[in-house]
């Protein structure tokens, strides 16, 4: 018997989840010598992705919700890199490194139904990690995973980037923002970004090549954006890539170009607030006269993951290998720190794509 | 010499324009025996359209504005039905009834540049009124004019109506709303509408065939919409056709279906408010999870007027002639009442498409 630690969803949080209250580390016994389920697998979880959408899965059940909620008393789960410990499925053998959903848990059993299916476009299946260029496997949870494909697909599908135009990306050093900004630079846009620290600001402007940026904690978004637009010689924002919602969204609406596009990827500034605490939007009336499109999406929607998957993998793997695309991860070590790492990401304390390493590969 | 009364734009209003202060009736002399400008025309204005967008033309000059402002000291203008009094242009002869921009003024001179051009898709030109089915000419300013084409083009281009879905139309008895609702009924949607009086509510439900409606002055939009959705057996709103903005927009966002579309046609509830008075939007964060599209447009944009013009004219003329589409006008008589009629429309006191009749045909 081996001890098996898991991060258990214990209670629905009202605002930010509190480690030890809403998310609890619990240890059970796991028989590593037992056989896997018939046709299934036993996996050891190595790296697992933190993503803001997981906060949505902590809300009480709601018929309008887009993602099924986590079950109280069960481990939370997300896309992960894992190692096959034992296999009763012809697709995998012991020692294989696989990508697909796992629990925030050291060891998991995978039933036949999941082990039989490929993990295409974030279905429940599992795939061998294909890493012919020998990249850091963690990148397959970030720039080459859901957040990278989110960035890639939506920038093209909704943003329609055009050379010489101006894009503003919020949460610019985060998992999605860092990719959006660099893709936009490749397309010849002027790229502005917002971040939450001086260190992140230096990273996006010096390392990622953004044309300008600001720290939303020290400068009012509307003032900062007006200043930056002037600095880069633009009159207005053609694309706002919104990862945060709230005040930065409102400021952007007021500074958009006619026929501008707002890509609504997330609203992390709002999701842990109660209805009364949320920032209100005052400029939405400008949507008519400016003929703006404000559009939300999920990467798993038609026209996103499946449409862009192959192009995204090919290009982004190549650009990373060549050193033409920078990726930055923010790694929390050990399942004991799993809840704190998640909370840190919700508060913007991560610096780069947030990942929990449960066991090194 | 004949007296020539005009409605003059005297001052930029802060909120609602005040007759006698921001809009003033002024009389000048007009020589009806004089020759028209070389290659041009003299027109007598019969019917002229009131549209909410005219309020936008009363704002102080602003580089972000989508429509050039009215000039202080000059008459305001809009699309009109007029009669040719004298012509020096081969396209028109005395007595012709024409459609195209005119002033809120009894007599106007039209220069050659405008008289030479057709009035396609609300350009500055003029066209003979083509009315082979013998409809009331005023309809060409409403259901067959800019507001009808606005409704027709945007319902299809942005709304993508599908049989069995549910649409909510605000300002449902107004120029645009009355057409949107009836088109949606033809397409087999469940149609809900909001209006500002009991009389209008009866009109949209009894005469226009809406499946349900509410008076926004006596019932909170969110409560009313929840009640109506239950009554028609729908869980949520697939299309919100927004003519008003503000509270009704916010309530709709919270009740939209996943992949719902919000057609932003106008925000008449907000345009005469100062920044501090405007209603704020609290539900925009739902755009991501619900994958909503919120899109503004102007009928003159590519993909609207020119794309739908012919189809709109053919179908809507036929449906009106057959009695299968009801149109309702709200006519103000006489240029002396021109400012009051305009103010009434901004306040929702019109009942149907608002028109000023300066002189009967």
XYZ file of C-alpha atoms in Angstrom:
722
model
C 0.000 0.000 0.000
C 1.174 3.500 -0.822
C -0.228 6.706 0.630
C -2.210 8.626 -1.993
C -2.790 12.303 -1.392
C -5.597 14.156 -3.187
C -6.965 17.674 -3.213
C -10.611 17.270 -2.244
C -13.409 19.717 -3.033
C -15.005 20.146 0.398
C -17.333 23.147 0.130
C -18.630 25.739 -2.354
C -16.733 29.005 -1.823
C -18.639 32.314 -1.890
C -15.631 34.355 -2.981
C -12.046 33.065 -3.011
C -11.639 29.408 -1.991
C -9.802 29.006 1.312
C -7.210 26.203 1.542
C -8.222 23.803 4.314
C -11.852 24.886 4.125
C -13.038 24.601 0.524
C -10.102 22.535 -0.731
C -8.601 19.935 1.602
C -5.642 17.588 1.194
C -6.696 14.066 2.134
C -4.608 10.903 2.192
C -5.971 7.456 1.391
C -4.252 4.114 0.763
C -3.575 3.063 -2.793
C -2.589 -0.482 -3.725
C 0.093 -0.051 -6.359
C 0.303 -3.818 -6.838
C -3.400 -4.206 -7.637
C -4.438 -4.767 -11.259
C -5.791 -1.809 -13.189
C -9.525 -1.762 -13.985
C -10.406 -4.194 -16.828
C -9.217 -2.501 -20.039
C -8.085 0.498 -17.984
C -4.990 2.002 -16.428
C -3.325 3.114 -13.247
C -1.666 6.516 -13.666
C 0.779 8.495 -11.592
C 0.020 12.208 -11.985
C 3.113 14.308 -12.741
C 2.065 17.810 -13.788
C -1.482 19.170 -13.701
C -2.780 22.441 -15.068
C -4.305 25.274 -13.057
C -6.810 27.238 -15.123
C -9.188 30.014 -14.091
C -12.199 28.102 -15.458
C -11.818 25.665 -12.546
C -13.235 28.382 -10.317
C -16.468 28.099 -12.317
C -16.618 24.411 -11.441
C -16.691 25.339 -7.749
C -19.987 27.172 -8.049
C -23.153 25.557 -6.744
C -25.064 23.620 -9.432
C -26.794 26.019 -11.817
C -28.709 25.063 -14.948
C -27.051 27.913 -16.886
C -23.517 26.779 -16.089
C -21.325 25.808 -19.015
C -19.236 23.247 -17.211
C -20.373 20.583 -14.759
C -19.435 21.404 -11.208
C -16.897 19.542 -9.086
C -18.497 17.016 -6.769
C -18.291 17.708 -3.053
C -16.049 15.137 -1.357
C -14.245 14.185 -4.589
C -10.853 15.334 -5.904
C -10.819 18.263 -8.332
C -9.455 17.470 -11.808
C -7.988 19.052 -14.919
C -5.730 18.351 -17.872
C -2.467 16.679 -16.805
C 0.723 14.912 -17.812
C 0.860 11.473 -16.196
C 2.899 8.251 -16.291
C 1.371 4.841 -16.826
C 2.024 2.667 -13.741
C 0.030 -0.345 -14.949
C -2.010 -0.989 -18.091
C -4.685 -3.428 -19.153
C -5.274 -1.454 -22.359
C -3.473 -2.224 -25.641
C -3.013 1.498 -26.370
C -0.624 2.041 -23.445
C 2.181 0.223 -21.653
C 3.854 0.773 -18.299
C 6.134 3.824 -18.371
C 4.276 5.669 -21.144
C 3.850 9.409 -20.644
C 0.264 10.446 -21.406
C -1.773 13.640 -21.627
C -5.400 13.963 -20.589
C -7.584 14.667 -17.595
C -6.426 13.501 -14.197
C -7.259 14.315 -10.618
C -5.261 16.588 -8.365
C -4.166 13.311 -6.813
C -0.989 11.237 -6.792
C -2.437 8.029 -8.260
C -5.630 7.505 -10.229
C -7.449 4.609 -11.847
C -8.674 5.186 -15.405
C -11.616 3.109 -16.663
C -11.649 1.418 -20.087
C -14.040 3.984 -21.638
C -11.504 6.742 -21.112
C -8.401 4.694 -21.882
C -9.899 3.634 -25.233
C -10.349 7.197 -26.467
C -7.888 9.745 -27.801
C -7.745 13.069 -26.033
C -8.583 15.256 -29.003
C -9.725 18.794 -28.278
C -10.047 18.233 -24.551
C -12.396 15.308 -24.589
C -12.242 12.887 -21.675
C -9.811 10.549 -23.482
C -6.071 10.033 -23.084
C -3.240 10.229 -25.599
C 0.450 9.412 -25.621
C 2.388 12.657 -25.311
C 3.824 13.339 -28.762
C 6.936 15.375 -28.172
C 9.214 14.743 -31.127
C 11.079 18.040 -30.631
C 11.916 17.169 -27.029
C 10.281 20.176 -25.399
C 9.627 20.531 -21.671
C 6.504 18.367 -21.149
C 4.924 21.057 -18.958
C 4.589 23.219 -22.071
C 1.944 20.766 -23.306
C -0.276 22.007 -20.484
C 0.330 25.648 -21.414
C 1.455 27.084 -24.760
C 0.849 23.698 -26.413
C -2.163 22.851 -24.276
C -5.547 24.278 -23.587
C -4.407 27.809 -22.786
C -2.202 28.053 -25.887
C -4.916 26.715 -28.156
C -7.395 29.058 -26.495
C -5.134 31.982 -27.340
C -4.377 30.828 -30.863
C -7.891 29.892 -31.971
C -9.722 32.876 -30.547
C -7.217 35.509 -31.635
C -7.792 34.420 -35.230
C -11.441 33.339 -35.058
C -12.772 36.400 -33.210
C -9.942 38.932 -33.203
C -9.129 38.904 -36.948
C -5.695 40.487 -36.381
C -4.499 42.783 -39.156
C -1.008 44.186 -39.620
C -0.634 47.681 -38.227
C -3.648 47.443 -35.937
C -3.462 47.754 -32.175
C -4.316 45.035 -29.669
C -4.611 45.320 -25.911
C -4.206 42.097 -23.901
C -5.077 41.955 -20.217
C -3.339 39.492 -17.864
C -0.577 39.728 -20.428
C 2.014 37.580 -18.684
C -0.511 34.825 -17.929
C -0.968 31.546 -19.728
C -3.227 32.898 -22.458
C -2.013 36.512 -22.530
C 1.654 35.706 -23.135
C 0.709 33.665 -26.224
C -1.838 36.143 -27.593
C 0.656 38.996 -27.334
C 3.441 37.143 -29.093
C 1.140 35.874 -31.859
C -0.100 39.422 -32.394
C 3.506 40.678 -32.647
C 4.206 38.012 -35.298
C 1.199 39.350 -37.233
C 2.595 42.877 -37.155
C 0.241 44.454 -34.641
C 1.102 47.014 -31.997
C 0.713 45.121 -28.736
C -0.207 46.610 -25.359
C -0.626 44.589 -22.197
C -1.691 44.897 -18.589
C -0.062 42.994 -15.732
C -0.083 43.041 -11.936
C 3.559 43.744 -11.030
C 6.658 45.657 -12.130
C 8.467 42.384 -12.741
C 5.719 41.146 -15.064
C 5.700 44.484 -16.851
C 9.404 44.175 -17.545
C 8.860 40.605 -18.754
C 6.173 41.447 -21.323
C 7.923 44.529 -22.671
C 11.543 43.291 -22.574
C 11.222 39.550 -23.096
C 7.986 39.160 -25.070
C 8.368 42.269 -27.211
C 5.145 44.025 -26.252
C 5.143 47.658 -27.429
C 3.868 48.900 -24.090
C 2.202 47.879 -20.888
C 0.971 48.974 -17.506
C 0.506 47.640 -13.998
C -3.230 47.759 -13.287
C -2.526 47.875 -9.565
C -0.698 51.185 -9.790
C -2.330 52.949 -12.774
C -5.980 53.463 -13.673
C -6.665 51.379 -16.823
C -8.307 54.201 -18.768
C -5.452 56.633 -18.058
C -2.826 54.015 -18.795
C -4.422 52.985 -22.075
C -4.741 56.598 -23.250
C -1.071 57.177 -22.398
C 0.067 53.984 -24.138
C -2.018 54.575 -27.271
C -0.348 57.957 -27.613
C 3.092 56.412 -27.060
C 2.635 53.864 -29.846
C 0.958 56.372 -32.170
C -2.468 54.736 -32.216
C -5.802 56.492 -31.824
C -7.704 53.533 -30.468
C -7.763 49.800 -29.778
C -8.740 47.493 -32.640
C -8.780 44.277 -30.619
C -9.192 43.937 -26.893
C -8.286 40.436 -25.710
C -10.074 40.268 -22.372
C -8.908 37.838 -19.720
C -10.104 39.832 -16.728
C -13.392 41.711 -17.274
C -14.394 44.538 -14.947
C -12.695 47.916 -15.066
C -10.268 47.023 -17.863
C -13.166 45.870 -20.058
C -15.092 49.072 -19.417
C -12.066 51.251 -20.184
C -11.390 49.302 -23.367
C -14.939 49.666 -24.689
C -14.558 53.437 -24.440
C -11.281 53.334 -26.390
C -12.179 50.877 -29.143
C -11.930 51.615 -32.841
C -15.059 51.492 -35.007
C -15.619 47.823 -35.977
C -13.345 46.734 -33.102
C -13.472 43.217 -31.681
C -13.491 42.228 -28.029
C -12.463 38.621 -27.452
C -14.016 37.550 -24.137
C -11.780 34.791 -22.847
C -12.287 35.223 -19.124
C -13.204 37.568 -16.340
C -10.885 36.503 -13.544
C -11.197 39.902 -11.849
C -14.899 39.173 -11.312
C -15.383 35.433 -10.810
C -14.540 35.398 -7.113
C -16.698 38.431 -6.357
C -20.283 38.383 -5.174
C -22.952 40.050 -7.347
C -22.772 43.220 -5.230
C -18.982 43.471 -5.423
C -18.685 43.225 -9.194
C -17.426 46.065 -11.331
C -20.160 47.560 -13.441
C -19.897 48.435 -17.109
C -20.856 51.982 -18.037
C -19.807 52.175 -21.687
C -21.766 49.394 -23.351
C -23.963 51.914 -25.176
C -20.944 52.622 -27.401
C -21.319 49.168 -28.972
C -23.912 50.482 -31.448
C -22.149 53.564 -32.769
C -18.746 51.870 -32.811
C -20.257 48.680 -34.241
C -18.268 46.584 -31.797
C -18.428 42.828 -31.562
C -18.113 41.440 -28.050
C -17.937 37.683 -28.178
C -17.387 34.967 -25.616
C -16.191 31.471 -26.437
C -14.813 28.287 -24.976
C -11.914 26.550 -26.648
C -13.978 23.363 -26.891
C -16.627 25.101 -29.052
C -16.950 24.349 -32.748
C -14.652 26.681 -34.740
C -12.010 26.719 -32.012
C -10.080 23.655 -30.732
C -10.811 21.224 -33.547
C -10.421 23.830 -36.290
C -7.073 25.197 -35.069
C -5.559 22.210 -33.213
C -3.215 20.953 -35.913
C -2.031 24.383 -37.071
C -1.508 25.431 -33.459
C 0.563 22.342 -32.569
C 2.723 22.524 -35.667
C 3.435 26.232 -35.495
C 3.825 26.681 -31.773
C 6.059 23.622 -31.315
C 8.292 24.909 -34.110
C 8.398 28.502 -32.851
C 9.250 27.387 -29.316
C 11.984 25.015 -30.567
C 13.472 27.813 -32.724
C 13.386 30.211 -29.787
C 10.898 32.471 -31.527
C 8.179 32.102 -28.925
C 8.875 32.516 -25.229
C 6.929 30.514 -22.693
C 6.967 31.015 -18.976
C 5.531 28.620 -16.403
C 4.753 29.294 -12.777
C 5.152 25.987 -10.976
C 3.789 25.075 -7.548
C 5.589 22.038 -6.107
C 3.782 19.263 -4.274
C 0.155 18.369 -3.731
C 0.343 19.671 -0.166
C 0.590 23.158 -1.696
C -2.051 22.466 -4.331
C -4.805 24.654 -2.904
C -2.452 27.580 -2.264
C -1.182 27.419 -5.855
C -4.724 27.532 -7.196
C -5.657 30.460 -4.985
C -2.472 32.262 -6.081
C -3.517 31.970 -9.716
C -6.996 33.347 -8.981
C -5.337 36.322 -7.312
C -2.815 36.804 -10.105
C 0.176 35.806 -7.968
C 1.395 33.305 -10.563
C 3.923 34.593 -13.056
C 3.293 32.691 -16.256
C 1.268 29.561 -16.950
C 0.269 28.096 -13.552
C 1.032 24.406 -13.053
C 1.116 22.053 -10.083
C 3.897 19.478 -10.139
C 2.806 16.500 -8.075
C 5.737 14.262 -9.078
C 8.620 15.029 -11.423
C 8.663 12.953 -14.583
C -42.244 84.991 -52.007
C -43.566 82.225 -49.754
C -42.844 81.849 -46.042
C -40.534 78.863 -45.440
C -40.484 77.424 -41.963
C -37.575 75.272 -40.797
C -36.600 73.481 -37.615
C -33.200 74.948 -36.704
C -30.574 73.289 -34.530
C -29.788 76.076 -32.063
C -27.785 74.481 -29.242
C -26.262 71.153 -28.127
C -28.561 69.585 -25.517
C -27.047 67.948 -22.432
C -29.951 65.574 -21.903
C -33.299 65.825 -23.720
C -33.520 68.617 -26.304
C -35.961 71.363 -25.283
C -38.234 72.786 -28.013
C -37.584 76.521 -28.338
C -34.109 76.197 -26.820
C -32.183 73.497 -28.713
C -34.567 73.250 -31.649
C -36.242 76.431 -32.887
C -38.774 77.007 -35.649
C -37.589 79.841 -37.874
C -39.322 81.380 -40.899
C -37.480 82.762 -43.918
C -38.685 83.862 -47.360
C -38.487 81.414 -50.216
C -38.899 82.463 -53.837
C -41.004 79.715 -55.395
C -40.719 81.362 -58.818
C -36.930 81.358 -58.818
C -35.082 78.811 -60.956
C -33.670 75.738 -59.218
C -29.872 75.522 -58.865
C -28.166 74.582 -62.174
C -28.808 70.849 -62.641
C -30.669 70.786 -59.330
C -34.143 70.892 -57.901
C -36.561 72.696 -55.655
C -38.431 70.308 -53.379
C -41.440 70.636 -51.133
C -40.999 68.373 -48.105
C -44.064 66.242 -47.367
C -43.181 63.588 -44.800
C -39.885 63.339 -42.918
C -38.691 60.583 -40.668
C -37.911 60.866 -36.966
C -35.247 58.377 -35.901
C -33.446 57.982 -32.576
C -30.039 58.270 -34.275
C -30.763 61.971 -34.868
C -30.139 62.488 -31.156
C -26.529 61.371 -31.790
C -26.186 64.142 -34.367
C -26.981 66.694 -31.664
C -23.908 65.828 -29.620
C -20.929 68.171 -29.645
C -18.302 67.230 -32.261
C -16.367 64.133 -31.148
C -13.759 62.290 -33.199
C -15.282 58.922 -32.162
C -18.753 59.801 -33.414
C -20.166 57.630 -36.188
C -22.317 60.285 -37.794
C -21.435 63.918 -38.501
C -23.171 66.298 -36.158
C -25.887 68.772 -37.124
C -24.576 72.271 -37.694
C -25.614 74.939 -35.224
C -27.876 77.488 -36.931
C -28.878 75.134 -39.752
C -32.000 72.982 -40.172
C -31.833 69.376 -39.010
C -32.355 66.794 -41.754
C -33.301 63.176 -42.368
C -34.806 60.844 -44.922
C -38.025 62.253 -46.405
C -40.732 61.985 -49.049
C -40.861 65.198 -51.087
C -42.504 66.632 -54.211
C -40.541 68.242 -57.027
C -41.596 71.905 -57.345
C -39.092 72.790 -60.081
C -36.387 70.787 -61.836
C -33.310 71.553 -63.878
C -32.269 67.893 -63.783
C -33.260 65.367 -66.492
C -33.941 62.661 -63.863
C -36.919 64.519 -62.392
C -39.843 66.647 -63.522
C -42.234 68.930 -61.661
C -44.743 66.927 -59.605
C -42.540 63.840 -59.156
C -42.614 62.282 -55.703
C -39.082 61.523 -54.541
C -37.380 59.845 -51.584
C -34.101 60.961 -50.054
C -32.676 63.298 -47.473
C -34.389 66.605 -46.886
C -34.419 69.228 -44.197
C -37.059 69.613 -41.529
C -38.111 72.556 -43.677
C -40.985 73.330 -46.013
C -38.951 74.038 -49.160
C -35.375 73.084 -49.977
C -32.971 73.545 -52.858
C -31.109 70.433 -53.994
C -27.773 70.890 -55.790
C -26.861 68.998 -58.968
C -24.486 66.583 -57.160
C -27.322 65.184 -55.103
C -29.969 65.315 -57.833
C -27.697 63.287 -60.135
C -27.380 60.368 -57.722
C -29.747 57.569 -56.804
C -30.605 57.205 -53.154
C -29.381 53.664 -52.694
C -28.779 52.464 -49.153
C -29.187 55.899 -47.629
C -26.590 57.751 -49.608
C -27.120 61.466 -50.138
C -28.856 60.941 -53.507
C -32.528 61.110 -54.476
C -34.774 58.577 -56.195
C -38.267 58.560 -57.616
C -40.556 56.824 -55.135
C -41.291 53.410 -56.666
C -44.655 52.434 -55.293
C -46.205 50.068 -57.814
C -48.454 48.457 -55.190
C -49.933 51.815 -54.217
C -48.992 51.710 -50.534
C -49.173 54.690 -48.177
C -46.017 56.668 -49.085
C -45.210 57.191 -45.390
C -44.459 53.466 -45.148
C -41.382 54.116 -47.284
C -39.942 56.039 -44.351
C -40.694 53.186 -41.932
C -41.244 49.516 -42.709
C -39.958 50.073 -46.259
C -37.400 52.655 -45.250
C -34.382 52.851 -43.019
C -36.028 51.436 -39.905
C -37.552 48.485 -41.752
C -34.308 47.680 -43.507
C -32.479 48.049 -40.192
C -34.804 45.466 -38.663
C -34.688 43.114 -41.615
C -30.935 43.111 -42.261
C -29.776 42.863 -38.670
C -32.278 40.228 -37.565
C -30.847 37.921 -40.234
C -27.226 39.074 -40.287
C -26.644 39.079 -36.521
C -29.679 37.363 -35.013
C -29.690 34.192 -37.147
C -33.314 33.396 -36.248
C -34.157 29.694 -36.034
C -37.601 28.111 -35.814
C -38.618 27.303 -32.265
C -36.147 29.684 -30.667
C -37.146 32.612 -28.478
C -36.537 36.285 -29.248
C -37.068 39.268 -26.996
C -37.532 42.650 -28.695
C -37.415 45.875 -26.708
C -39.337 48.971 -27.867
C -41.509 46.396 -29.565
C -44.161 48.717 -30.956
C -41.582 51.151 -32.340
C -40.409 51.522 -35.913
C -37.785 48.781 -35.740
C -39.315 46.590 -33.049
C -42.678 46.121 -34.759
C -40.921 44.784 -37.881
C -38.411 42.581 -36.020
C -41.185 40.933 -34.027
C -43.341 40.182 -37.056
C -40.405 38.862 -39.088
C -39.469 36.597 -36.174
C -43.053 35.284 -35.989
C -42.891 34.491 -39.723
C -39.703 32.486 -39.019
C -41.477 30.458 -36.335
C -39.872 31.957 -33.234
C -41.546 32.627 -29.926
C -41.634 36.408 -29.706
C -41.606 38.498 -26.526
C -41.635 42.282 -26.460
C -41.390 45.222 -24.106
C -43.358 48.444 -24.525
C -44.122 51.550 -22.507
C -47.927 51.497 -22.178
C -50.907 49.158 -21.787
C -52.215 50.257 -25.176
C -48.915 49.331 -26.865
C -48.883 46.011 -25.026
C -52.299 45.180 -26.410
C -51.140 46.204 -29.883
C -48.079 43.928 -29.976
C -49.839 40.914 -28.480
C -53.247 41.267 -30.194
C -52.410 42.927 -33.509
C -48.821 41.884 -34.196
C -49.097 38.355 -32.826
C -46.330 38.548 -30.204
C -46.481 35.578 -27.823
C -46.076 37.807 -24.800
C -45.015 41.225 -23.641
C -44.620 43.572 -20.707
C -44.768 47.258 -19.872
C -41.299 48.211 -18.663
C -42.767 51.154 -16.766
C -44.846 48.935 -14.501
C -42.841 45.685 -14.260
C -39.144 45.071 -13.587
C -37.613 43.695 -16.804
C -35.916 40.724 -15.139
C -39.093 39.631 -13.345
C -41.213 40.167 -16.426
C -38.879 38.195 -18.678
C -38.719 35.268 -16.233
C -42.520 35.248 -16.066
C -42.919 35.423 -19.851
C -40.323 32.737 -20.562
C -42.240 30.402 -18.281
C -45.527 31.329 -19.974
C -44.220 30.467 -23.445
C -42.386 27.361 -22.226
C -38.855 28.620 -22.915
C -35.885 28.356 -20.581
C -34.002 31.335 -21.942
C -33.688 33.970 -24.658
C -31.896 32.977 -27.869
C -31.931 36.423 -29.474
C -32.263 39.753 -27.728
C -33.001 42.547 -30.179
C -31.926 45.601 -28.212
C -33.369 49.005 -29.077
C -33.039 50.535 -25.638
C -29.923 49.427 -23.698
C -29.738 49.900 -19.942
C -31.724 47.754 -17.533
C -33.414 45.661 -20.228
C -30.030 44.800 -21.740
C -28.636 43.788 -18.361
C -31.652 41.607 -17.563
C -31.449 39.968 -20.984
C -27.758 39.081 -20.646
C -28.583 37.173 -17.481
C -31.364 35.233 -19.245
C -29.651 34.418 -22.534
C -29.210 30.906 -23.911
C -25.714 29.543 -24.513
C -24.575 30.834 -27.946
C -27.248 33.552 -27.796
C -27.027 36.673 -29.940
C -27.664 40.243 -28.854
C -28.379 42.588 -31.759
C -27.437 46.087 -30.588
C -29.583 48.418 -32.648
C -29.903 51.336 -30.256
C -29.855 52.442 -26.663
C -32.580 55.083 -26.590
C -32.991 54.662 -22.811
C -29.434 55.925 -22.385
C -28.674 58.450 -25.115
C -30.248 61.432 -23.410
C -28.637 60.640 -20.057
C -25.396 62.061 -18.744
C -22.533 59.652 -17.934
C -23.478 59.634 -14.256
C -27.150 58.923 -14.917
C -26.633 55.903 -17.159
C -27.706 52.421 -16.168
C -24.771 50.153 -15.475
C -24.367 46.601 -16.704
C -23.632 43.996 -14.055
C -23.929 40.753 -16.011
C -21.376 41.129 -18.784
C -19.140 38.474 -17.219
C -21.696 35.898 -18.403
C -20.622 36.542 -22.002
C -17.755 34.048 -21.680
C -19.533 31.061 -20.176
C -22.638 31.584 -22.296
C -20.531 32.314 -25.380
C -22.718 35.266 -26.247
C -22.204 37.537 -29.202
C -23.072 41.181 -28.565
C -22.804 43.138 -31.794
C -23.554 46.685 -32.807
C -24.181 47.777 -36.383
C -25.467 50.595 -38.531
C -27.758 49.830 -41.427
C -25.370 51.624 -43.770
C -22.531 49.180 -42.938
C -21.380 46.588 -45.415
C -23.455 43.386 -45.002
C -26.581 45.303 -44.081
C -28.412 47.819 -46.322
C -26.864 46.910 -49.659
C -26.952 43.163 -49.016
C -30.596 43.030 -47.948
C -32.134 46.033 -49.756
C -33.734 44.201 -52.677
C -35.000 41.223 -50.668
C -36.379 43.583 -48.025
C -38.251 45.769 -50.532
C -39.713 42.839 -52.445
C -40.851 40.855 -49.430
C -42.039 43.647 -47.180
C -43.997 45.443 -49.931
C -45.719 42.166 -50.773
C -46.467 41.228 -47.170
C -47.926 44.644 -46.413
C -50.058 44.582 -49.571
C -51.351 41.101 -48.685
C -52.150 42.210 -45.163
C -49.589 39.832 -43.685
C -47.448 42.517 -42.089
C -48.945 45.268 -39.964
C -47.371 48.696 -39.903
C -48.227 51.492 -37.555
C -47.125 55.094 -37.908
C -47.196 57.820 -35.311
C -47.599 61.068 -37.187
C -46.911 64.571 -35.888
C -48.652 67.209 -38.009
C -46.987 70.468 -39.007
C -43.475 71.817 -38.735
C -44.552 74.054 -35.827
C -44.821 70.855 -33.784
C -41.640 69.355 -35.209
C -39.480 69.650 -32.094
C -42.210 68.293 -29.803
C -42.674 65.267 -32.064
C -38.974 64.545 -31.949
C -38.829 64.863 -28.177
C -41.869 62.597 -27.900
C -40.060 59.869 -29.836
C -36.991 60.133 -27.600
C -39.266 59.678 -24.602
C -41.184 56.807 -26.163
C -44.434 58.781 -26.489
C -44.828 57.864 -30.154
C -46.905 54.793 -30.898
C -45.418 53.255 -34.012
C -42.979 54.640 -36.557
C -42.549 58.370 -35.803
C -43.009 60.715 -38.755
C -43.464 64.439 -39.165
C -45.888 65.468 -41.887
C -44.962 68.946 -43.080
C -47.357 68.993 -46.045
C -49.757 66.281 -47.211
C -48.919 64.794 -50.570
